[in-house]
Coordinates of N, CA and C in Angstrom, one line a residue:
M1348 N 44.6 81.5 107.9 CA 45.7 82.4 108.2 C 46.9 81.6 108.7
I1349 N 46.6 80.7 109.7 CA 47.7 80.0 110.3 C 48.3 79.0 109.3
A1350 N 47.5 78.5 108.4 CA 48.0 77.6 107.4 C 48.9 78.4 106.4
F1351 N 48.5 79.6 106.1 CA 49.3 80.4 105.2 C 50.6 80.8 105.8
S1352 N 50.6 81.1 107.2 CA 51.8 81.5 107.9 C 52.7 80.2 107.9
S1353 N 52.1 79.1 108.2 CA 52.9 77.9 108.3 C 53.6 77.5 106.9
L1354 N 52.8 77.8 105.9 CA 53.3 77.5 104.5 C 54.5 78.5 104.2
W1355 N 54.3 79.7 104.6 CA 55.3 80.7 104.3 C 56.6 80.4 105.1
I1356 N 56.4 80.0 106.4 CA 57.6 79.7 107.3 C 58.3 78.4 106.7
S1357 N 57.5 77.5 106.3 CA 58.1 76.3 105.7 C 58.9 76.6 104.4
R1358 N 58.3 77.4 103.6 CA 59.0 77.8 102.4 C 60.3 78.6 102.7
Y1359 N 60.3 79.5 103.7 CA 61.4 80.3 104.1 C 62.6 79.4 104.5
Y1360 N 62.2 78.4 105.4 CA 63.3 77.5 105.9 C 63.8 76.5 104.8
T1361 N 62.9 76.2 103.9 CA 63.3 75.3 102.8 C 64.3 76.1 101.9
E1362 N 64.1 77.3 101.6 CA 65.0 78.2 100.9 C 66.3 78.4 101.6
Q1363 N 66.3 78.6 102.9 CA 67.5 78.7 103.7 C 68.3 77.4 103.6
Y1364 N 67.6 76.3 103.8 CA 68.3 75.0 103.7 C 69.0 74.8 102.4
E1365 N 68.2 75.1 101.3 CA 68.8 74.9 100.0 C 70.0 75.8 99.7
A1366 N 69.9 77.0 100.3 CA 71.1 78.0 100.2 C 72.3 77.4 100.9
V1367 N 72.1 76.9 102.1 CA 73.2 76.3 102.8 C 73.8 75.1 102.1
V1368 N 72.9 74.2 101.6 CA 73.4 73.1 100.8 C 74.2 73.5 99.6
E1369 N 73.7 74.6 98.9 CA 74.4 75.1 97.8 C 75.8 75.7 98.1
N1370 N 75.9 76.4 99.3 CA 77.1 76.9 99.7 C 78.1 75.8 100.1
I1371 N 77.6 74.8 100.7 CA 78.5 73.6 101.1 C 79.0 73.0 99.8
E1372 N 78.2 72.7 98.8 CA 78.6 72.1 97.6 C 79.6 73.0 96.9
Y1373 N 79.4 74.3 96.8 CA 80.3 75.2 96.2 C 81.7 75.1 96.9
Y1374 N 81.7 75.2 98.3 CA 82.9 75.1 99.0 C 83.7 73.8 98.8
Q1375 N 82.9 72.7 98.7 CA 83.6 71.4 98.5 C 84.2 71.4 97.1
L1376 N 83.5 71.9 96.1 CA 84.0 72.0 94.8 C 85.2 72.8 94.7
E1377 N 85.2 74.0 95.3 CA 86.3 74.9 95.3 C 87.5 74.3 96.0
T1378 N 87.3 73.6 97.1 CA 88.4 73.0 97.8 C 89.0 71.9 96.9
T1379 N 88.2 71.1 96.3 CA 88.7 70.1 95.4 C 89.5 70.6 94.2
V1380 N 89.0 71.7 93.6 CA 89.8 72.3 92.5 C 91.1 72.9 93.0
K1381 N 91.1 73.5 94.2 CA 92.4 74.1 94.7 C 93.4 73.0 95.0
E1382 N 92.9 71.9 95.6 CA 93.8 70.8 95.9 C 94.4 70.2 94.6
Q1383 N 93.5 70.0 93.6 CA 94.0 69.5 92.3 C 95.0 70.5 91.6
F1384 N 94.7 71.8 91.7 CA 95.7 72.7 91.1 C 97.0 72.8 91.9
L1385 N 97.0 72.7 93.2 CA 98.2 72.8 94.0 C 99.1 71.6 93.8
S1386 N 98.5 70.5 93.3 CA 99.3 69.3 93.1 C 99.6 69.1 91.6
S1387 N 99.3 70.1 90.8 CA 99.5 69.9 89.3 C 100.8 70.5 88.9
H1388 N 101.2 70.1 87.7 CA 102.4 70.5 87.1 C 102.3 72.0 86.7
T1389 N 101.1 72.5 86.4 CA 101.0 73.9 86.1 C 101.3 74.8 87.3
Y1390 N 100.9 74.4 88.4 CA 101.2 75.1 89.6 C 102.8 75.1 89.9
E1391 N 103.4 74.0 89.7 CA 104.9 73.9 89.8 C 105.6 74.9 88.8
L1392 N 105.1 74.9 87.6 CA 105.7 75.7 86.6 C 105.5 77.2 86.9
I1393 N 104.3 77.6 87.3 CA 104.0 79.0 87.7 C 104.8 79.4 88.9
S1394 N 104.9 78.5 89.9 CA 105.8 78.9 91.1 C 107.2 79.0 90.7
S1395 N 107.7 78.2 89.8 CA 109.1 78.3 89.3 C 109.3 79.6 88.6
L1396 N 108.4 80.0 87.7 CA 108.5 81.2 87.0 C 108.5 82.4 87.9
L1397 N 107.6 82.4 88.9 CA 107.6 83.5 89.9 C 108.8 83.6 90.7
L1398 N 109.4 82.5 91.1 CA 110.7 82.5 91.8 C 111.8 83.1 90.9
H1399 N 111.8 82.7 89.7 CA 112.8 83.2 88.8 C 112.7 84.6 88.5
E1400 N 111.5 85.1 88.5 CA 111.3 86.5 88.2 C 112.0 87.5 89.2
Y1401 N 112.1 87.1 90.5 CA 112.6 87.9 91.5 C 113.9 87.4 92.0
W1402 N 114.6 86.6 91.3 CA 115.8 86.0 91.9 C 116.9 87.0 92.1
V1403 N 117.0 88.0 91.3 CA 118.1 89.0 91.5 C 117.8 89.8 92.7
D1404 N 116.6 90.2 93.0 CA 116.2 90.9 94.2 C 116.5 90.1 95.4
D1405 N 116.2 88.8 95.4 CA 116.5 87.9 96.5 C 118.0 87.8 96.8
I1406 N 118.8 87.8 95.7 CA 120.3 87.8 95.9 C 120.8 89.1 96.6
Y1407 N 120.3 90.2 96.1 CA 120.7 91.5 96.7 C 120.3 91.6 98.1
Q1408 N 119.1 91.2 98.4 CA 118.6 91.2 99.8 C 119.4 90.3 100.7
S1409 N 119.8 89.1 100.2 CA 120.6 88.2 101.0 C 122.0 88.8 101.3
I1410 N 122.6 89.6 100.3 CA 123.9 90.2 100.6 C 123.8 91.2 101.7
N1411 N 122.6 91.9 101.7 CA 122.4 92.9 102.8 C 122.4 92.4 104.2
R1412 N 122.1 91.1 104.3 CA 122.0 90.4 105.6 C 123.4 90.1 106.2
E1413 N 124.4 90.2 105.3 CA 125.8 89.9 105.8 C 126.6 91.1 105.7
P1414 N 127.7 91.2 106.4 CA 128.6 92.4 106.3 C 129.5 92.3 105.1
L1415 N 128.8 92.4 103.9 CA 129.5 92.4 102.6 C 129.2 93.6 101.9
T1416 N 130.1 94.1 101.1 CA 129.9 95.3 100.3 C 130.0 94.9 98.8
I1417 N 129.1 95.4 98.0 CA 129.1 95.2 96.6 C 130.0 96.3 96.0
T1418 N 131.1 95.9 95.3 CA 131.9 96.9 94.7 C 131.5 97.0 93.2
S1419 N 131.0 96.0 92.6 CA 130.5 96.1 91.2 C 129.5 95.0 91.0
S1420 N 128.6 95.3 90.1 CA 127.6 94.3 89.8 C 127.1 94.6 88.4
S1421 N 126.8 93.6 87.6 CA 126.1 93.7 86.3 C 125.2 92.5 86.1
H1422 N 124.1 92.8 85.4 CA 123.1 91.8 85.2 C 122.9 91.7 83.7
H1423 N 123.1 90.6 83.0 CA 122.9 90.5 81.6 C 122.7 89.0 81.3
D1424 N 121.8 88.7 80.4 CA 121.5 87.4 79.9 C 121.3 86.4 81.1
D1425 N 120.5 86.8 82.1 CA 120.2 85.9 83.3 C 121.5 85.5 84.0
V1426 N 122.5 86.4 84.0 CA 123.7 86.2 84.8 C 124.0 87.4 85.5
L1427 N 124.2 87.3 86.8 CA 124.5 88.4 87.7 C 125.9 88.3 88.1
D1428 N 126.8 89.2 87.6 CA 128.2 89.2 88.0 C 128.3 90.2 89.2
L1429 N 129.0 89.6 90.2 CA 129.1 90.4 91.5 C 130.6 90.4 91.9
T1430 N 131.0 91.5 92.4 CA 132.3 91.6 93.2 C 132.0 92.1 94.5
L1431 N 132.3 91.3 95.5 CA 131.9 91.6 96.9 C 133.2 91.7 97.7
V1432 N 133.2 92.6 98.7 CA 134.3 92.8 99.6 C 133.8 92.5 101.0
G1433 N 134.6 91.7 101.7 CA 134.3 91.3 103.1 C 135.2 90.3 103.6
T1434 N 134.9 89.7 104.7 CA 135.7 88.7 105.3 C 135.4 87.4 104.7
S1435 N 136.3 86.4 104.8 CA 136.0 85.1 104.2 C 134.8 84.5 105.0
Q1436 N 134.7 84.8 106.3 CA 133.6 84.2 107.1 C 132.3 84.8 106.6
S1437 N 132.2 86.1 106.4 CA 130.9 86.7 105.9 C 130.6 86.2 104.5
F1438 N 131.6 86.0 103.7 CA 131.3 85.5 102.3 C 130.8 84.1 102.4
L1439 N 131.5 83.2 103.2 CA 131.0 81.8 103.3 C 129.7 81.7 103.9
S1440 N 129.4 82.6 104.9 CA 128.1 82.6 105.5 C 127.0 82.9 104.5
W1441 N 127.3 83.9 103.7 CA 126.3 84.3 102.6 C 126.2 83.2 101.6
Y1442 N 127.3 82.6 101.1 CA 127.3 81.6 100.2 C 126.4 80.4 100.6
N1443 N 126.7 80.0 101.9 CA 125.9 78.8 102.4 C 124.4 79.2 102.6
M1444 N 124.1 80.4 103.0 CA 122.7 80.8 103.1 C 122.0 80.7 101.8
V1445 N 122.7 81.2 100.7 CA 122.1 81.2 99.4 C 121.9 79.7 99.0
Q1446 N 122.8 78.8 99.2 CA 122.7 77.4 98.9 C 121.5 76.8 99.6
Q1447 N 121.3 77.2 100.8 CA 120.2 76.6 101.6 C 118.9 77.2 101.4
K1448 N 118.8 78.5 101.3 CA 117.5 79.2 101.3 C 117.1 79.7 100.0
I1449 N 118.0 80.0 99.1 CA 117.6 80.4 97.7 C 118.1 79.4 96.8
K1450 N 117.4 78.2 96.9 CA 117.8 77.0 96.1 C 117.7 77.1 94.6
Y1451 N 117.0 78.2 94.2 CA 116.8 78.3 92.7 C 117.8 79.1 92.1
C1452 N 118.9 79.4 92.8 CA 120.1 80.1 92.2 C 121.4 79.3 92.5
H1453 N 122.3 79.5 91.6 CA 123.6 78.9 91.6 C 124.7 80.0 91.7
I1454 N 125.6 79.8 92.6 CA 126.8 80.8 92.7 C 128.0 80.0 92.2
Q1455 N 128.7 80.7 91.2 CA 130.0 80.2 90.8 C 131.0 81.2 91.2
I1456 N 132.0 80.8 92.0 CA 133.1 81.7 92.4 C 134.1 81.7 91.3
I1457 N 134.3 83.0 90.8 CA 135.3 83.2 89.7 C 136.7 83.4 90.3
S1458 N 136.8 84.3 91.2 CA 138.1 84.6 91.8 C 138.0 85.1 93.2
I1459 N 139.1 85.0 93.9 CA 139.3 85.5 95.3 C 140.6 86.3 95.3
D1460 N 140.5 87.6 95.5 CA 141.8 88.4 95.5 C 141.9 89.1 96.9
T1461 N 143.1 89.3 97.3 CA 143.3 90.1 98.5 C 144.1 91.4 98.2
K1462 N 143.7 92.5 98.8 CA 144.4 93.7 98.7 C 144.4 94.4 100.0
G1463 N 145.6 94.3 100.7 CA 145.7 94.8 102.0 C 144.9 93.9 102.9
D1464 N 144.0 94.5 103.7 CA 143.1 93.8 104.6 C 141.8 93.3 104.0
S1465 N 141.6 93.7 102.8 CA 140.3 93.4 102.1 C 140.4 92.2 101.2
I1466 N 139.3 91.4 101.2 CA 139.2 90.3 100.4 C 138.1 90.5 99.4
F1467 N 138.4 90.4 98.1 CA 137.5 90.6 97.0 C 137.0 89.3 96.5
F1468 N 135.7 89.1 96.4 CA 135.2 87.8 95.9 C 134.4 88.2 94.6
T1469 N 134.8 87.6 93.5 CA 134.1 87.8 92.2 C 133.4 86.5 91.9
C1470 N 132.1 86.6 91.7 CA 131.3 85.4 91.4 C 130.2 85.7 90.4
K1471 N 129.6 84.7 89.8 CA 128.5 84.7 88.9 C 127.3 84.0 89.6
V1472 N 126.2 84.6 89.5 CA 125.0 84.0 90.1 C 124.0 83.8 88.9
T1473 N 123.5 82.6 88.8 CA 122.5 82.3 87.7 C 121.3 81.6 88.3
P1474 N 120.2 81.8 87.7 CA 119.0 81.0 88.2 C 119.1 79.6 87.7
L1475 N 118.6 78.7 88.5 CA 118.5 77.3 88.1 C 117.2 77.0 87.3
V1476 N 117.3 76.2 86.3 CA 116.1 75.9 85.6 C 115.4 74.7 86.3
M1477 N 114.1 74.9 86.7 CA 113.5 73.8 87.4 C 112.7 72.9 86.5

C-alpha cells in the first residue's frame, strides 16, 4: 500500500514538473516570437498603416487642444483642407505640436488672411508615406 502511494505521489509530481517545464518552454517560445515580430518589417508596416488610418482624427483632436476654430474643412484623396481662425500664437503652437507629436502628417500652409481682428489660416494636411 505504501509503495502504491509512493508511486502515485511520484507520478503526480512528475506530471506537475513536466507541466511546468512545458509552460516555461511555451513562454520562452512566445517571447522569442514576439521579439522577432516587433523587430520585423511587417510590424513596422502594420504600425504605419494603423497610424495612417486614424490620422484625420488625430489632426482634429490636436486642433481641439488649441484655441482655434475650424471654419471649413474637406477631406478628399488623402488630403485634408482646413481653414482655421485664431491667433498666430495658437496656430504656431498647433503647427509645432503636429510637427513634433503627429510626425506621420505634413502641414502645408496655403494662405494667411486677416479680416478685422481675426486671422484665417488655410492649410492642407496630408499623411506621410513611411
